[in-house]
XYZ file of C-alpha atoms in Angstrom:
183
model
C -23.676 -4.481 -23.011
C -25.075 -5.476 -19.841
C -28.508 -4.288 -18.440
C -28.849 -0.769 -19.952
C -25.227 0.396 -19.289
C -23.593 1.499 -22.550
C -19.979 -0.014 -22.081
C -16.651 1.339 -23.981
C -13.137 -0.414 -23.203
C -11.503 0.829 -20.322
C -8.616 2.005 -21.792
C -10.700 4.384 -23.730
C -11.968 6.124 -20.907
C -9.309 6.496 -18.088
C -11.780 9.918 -16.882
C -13.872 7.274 -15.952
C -11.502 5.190 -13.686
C -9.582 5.801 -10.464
C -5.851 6.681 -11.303
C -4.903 3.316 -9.763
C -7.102 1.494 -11.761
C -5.940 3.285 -15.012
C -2.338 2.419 -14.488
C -3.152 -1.598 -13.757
C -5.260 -1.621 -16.703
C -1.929 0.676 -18.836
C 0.375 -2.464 -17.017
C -2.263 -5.582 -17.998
C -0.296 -8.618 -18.818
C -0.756 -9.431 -22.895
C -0.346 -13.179 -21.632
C -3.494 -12.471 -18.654
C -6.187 -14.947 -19.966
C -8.367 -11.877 -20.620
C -7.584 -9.274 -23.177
C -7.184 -5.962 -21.890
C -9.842 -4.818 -24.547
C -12.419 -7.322 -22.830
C -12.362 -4.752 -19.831
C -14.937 -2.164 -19.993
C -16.535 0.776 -18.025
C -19.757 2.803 -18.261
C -20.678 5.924 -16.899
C -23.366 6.100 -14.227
C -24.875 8.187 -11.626
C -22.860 8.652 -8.571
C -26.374 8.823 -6.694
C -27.022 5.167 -7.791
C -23.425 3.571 -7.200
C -24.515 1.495 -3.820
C -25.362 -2.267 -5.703
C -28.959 -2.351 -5.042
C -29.994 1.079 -6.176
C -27.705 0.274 -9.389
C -28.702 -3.222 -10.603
C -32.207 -1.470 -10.253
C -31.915 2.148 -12.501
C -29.596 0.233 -14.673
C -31.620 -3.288 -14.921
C -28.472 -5.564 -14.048
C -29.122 -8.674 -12.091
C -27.492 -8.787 -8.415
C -26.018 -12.251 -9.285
C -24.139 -10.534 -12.677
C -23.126 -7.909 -10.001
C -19.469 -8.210 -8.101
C -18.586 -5.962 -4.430
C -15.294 -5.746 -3.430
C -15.201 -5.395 0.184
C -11.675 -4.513 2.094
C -11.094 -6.224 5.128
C -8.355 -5.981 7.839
C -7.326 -7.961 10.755
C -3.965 -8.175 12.985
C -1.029 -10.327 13.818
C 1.432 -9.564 15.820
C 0.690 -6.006 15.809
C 0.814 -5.494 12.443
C -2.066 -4.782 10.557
C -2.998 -7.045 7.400
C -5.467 -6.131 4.798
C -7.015 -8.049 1.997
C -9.945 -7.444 -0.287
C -12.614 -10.081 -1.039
C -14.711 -10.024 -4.365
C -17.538 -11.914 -3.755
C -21.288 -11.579 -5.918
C -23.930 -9.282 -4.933
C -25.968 -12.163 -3.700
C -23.755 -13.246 -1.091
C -22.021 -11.741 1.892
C -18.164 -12.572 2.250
C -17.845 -14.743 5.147
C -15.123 -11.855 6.767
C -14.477 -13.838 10.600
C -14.382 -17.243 8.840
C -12.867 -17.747 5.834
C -11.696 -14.769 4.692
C -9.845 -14.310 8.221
C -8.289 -17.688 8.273
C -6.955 -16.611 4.116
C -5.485 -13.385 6.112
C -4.251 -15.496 8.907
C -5.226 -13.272 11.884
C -7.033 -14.028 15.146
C -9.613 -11.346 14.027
C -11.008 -9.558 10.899
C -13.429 -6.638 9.982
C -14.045 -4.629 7.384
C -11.813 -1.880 7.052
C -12.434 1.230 8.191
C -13.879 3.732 5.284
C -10.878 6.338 5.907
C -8.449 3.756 5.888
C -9.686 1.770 2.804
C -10.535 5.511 0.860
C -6.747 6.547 1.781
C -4.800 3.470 0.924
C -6.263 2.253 -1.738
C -6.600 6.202 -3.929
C -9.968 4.773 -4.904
C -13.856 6.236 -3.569
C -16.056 4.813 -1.079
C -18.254 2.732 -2.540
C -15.905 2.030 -5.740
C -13.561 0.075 -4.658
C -12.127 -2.432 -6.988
C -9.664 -5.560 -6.699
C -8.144 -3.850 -10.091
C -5.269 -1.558 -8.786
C -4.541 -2.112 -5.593
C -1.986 -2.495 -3.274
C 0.272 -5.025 -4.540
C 0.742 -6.441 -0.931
C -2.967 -7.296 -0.319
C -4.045 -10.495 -1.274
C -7.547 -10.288 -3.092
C -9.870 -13.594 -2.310
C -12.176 -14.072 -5.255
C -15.072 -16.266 -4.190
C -15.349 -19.147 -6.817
C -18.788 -18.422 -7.637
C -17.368 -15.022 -9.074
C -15.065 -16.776 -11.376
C -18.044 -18.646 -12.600
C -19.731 -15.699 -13.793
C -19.838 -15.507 -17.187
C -19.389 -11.419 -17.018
C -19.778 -9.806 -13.753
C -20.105 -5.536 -13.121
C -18.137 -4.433 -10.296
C -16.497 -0.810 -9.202
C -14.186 1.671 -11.412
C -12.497 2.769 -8.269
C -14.769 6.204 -8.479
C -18.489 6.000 -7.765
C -19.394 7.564 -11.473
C -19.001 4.137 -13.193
C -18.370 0.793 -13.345
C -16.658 -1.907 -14.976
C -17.946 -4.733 -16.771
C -15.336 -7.795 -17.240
C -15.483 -11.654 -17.507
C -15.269 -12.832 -14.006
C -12.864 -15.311 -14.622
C -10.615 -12.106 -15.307
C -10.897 -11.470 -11.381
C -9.627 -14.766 -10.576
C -6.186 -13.913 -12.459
C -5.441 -10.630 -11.249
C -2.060 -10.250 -9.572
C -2.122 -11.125 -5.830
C -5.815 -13.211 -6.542
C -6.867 -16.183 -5.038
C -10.212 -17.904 -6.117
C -11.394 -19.564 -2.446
C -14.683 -21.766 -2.583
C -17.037 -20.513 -0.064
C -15.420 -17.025 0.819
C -19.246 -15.810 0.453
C -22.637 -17.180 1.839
C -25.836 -16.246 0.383
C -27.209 -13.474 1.539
């Protein structure tokens, strides 16, 4: 348990979890360095689903708390996205590090429509667990670090709670030192 959030495995409680997110947690590798069971999710108020407001009502520290940010840049007319997980005391650094991971000339974050539609997952939810197998996701190393980090369900009515070194071997992950400044 972390803060007051009364966790449950994941698995458990697919009502809580964006369908996307439910079928990479029903796909989870047995050999992943995390058990599947080790993944877990709590209900919370949608209202309260923006970091700050959260680690508040639900007394969890910003630096136990992981955002997952989706960014997207071009090259060659063709537009590239990636997501970067980085702690809730930094900012990801999206026109320097993260762009040269993406390799293109520019990067911003996504646009909300865009990020809502291609990922299946809410605004303000979005986690590296599910998505698009194409995107890389850049885990900033101090996330990996992180004993056990909260980040989003893929729906704005709870969130997952996970060893953070579970984020660093998702499929398509790359830890990169420095993807995040302090905020």
């Amino acid at each position: 348990m972390m803060g007051t959030l009364k966790t449950e495995p994941a698995r458990t409680r697919l009502d809580l979890l964006a369908p996307p997110v439910a079928a990479a947690l029903g796909q989870w590798p047995a050999d992943a360095p995390v058990d599947v069971e080790d993944v877990l999710v709590a209900p919370i108020d949608a209202d309260l689903a923006d970091t700050a407001a959260f680690c508040a009502a639900y007394e969890v520290g910003l630096d136990e708390s992981a955002n997952c940010v989706v960014i997207a840049g071009k090259r060659e007319g063709v537009v590239r996205y990636a997501a970067c997980v980085v702690l809730a005391t930094t900012r990801a650094d999206v026109n320097g590090v993260a762009r040269r991971a993406l390799d293109v000339r520019k990067a911003s974050f996504a646009p909300m429509a865009d990020a809502v539609e291609l990922t299946g997952m809410e605004y303000g939810g979005i986690t590296p667990i599910g998505l698009p197998e194409e995107w890389p996701i850049l885990v900033d190393a101090r996330v990996i670090a992180t004993p056990h980090v909260i980040i989003g369900s893929g729906v704005r009515h709870s969130k997952i709670a996970l060893p953070g070194p579970a984020l660093g071997a998702l499929p398509g992950a790359r830890v990169v030192a420095d993807l995040a400044r302090p905020a």
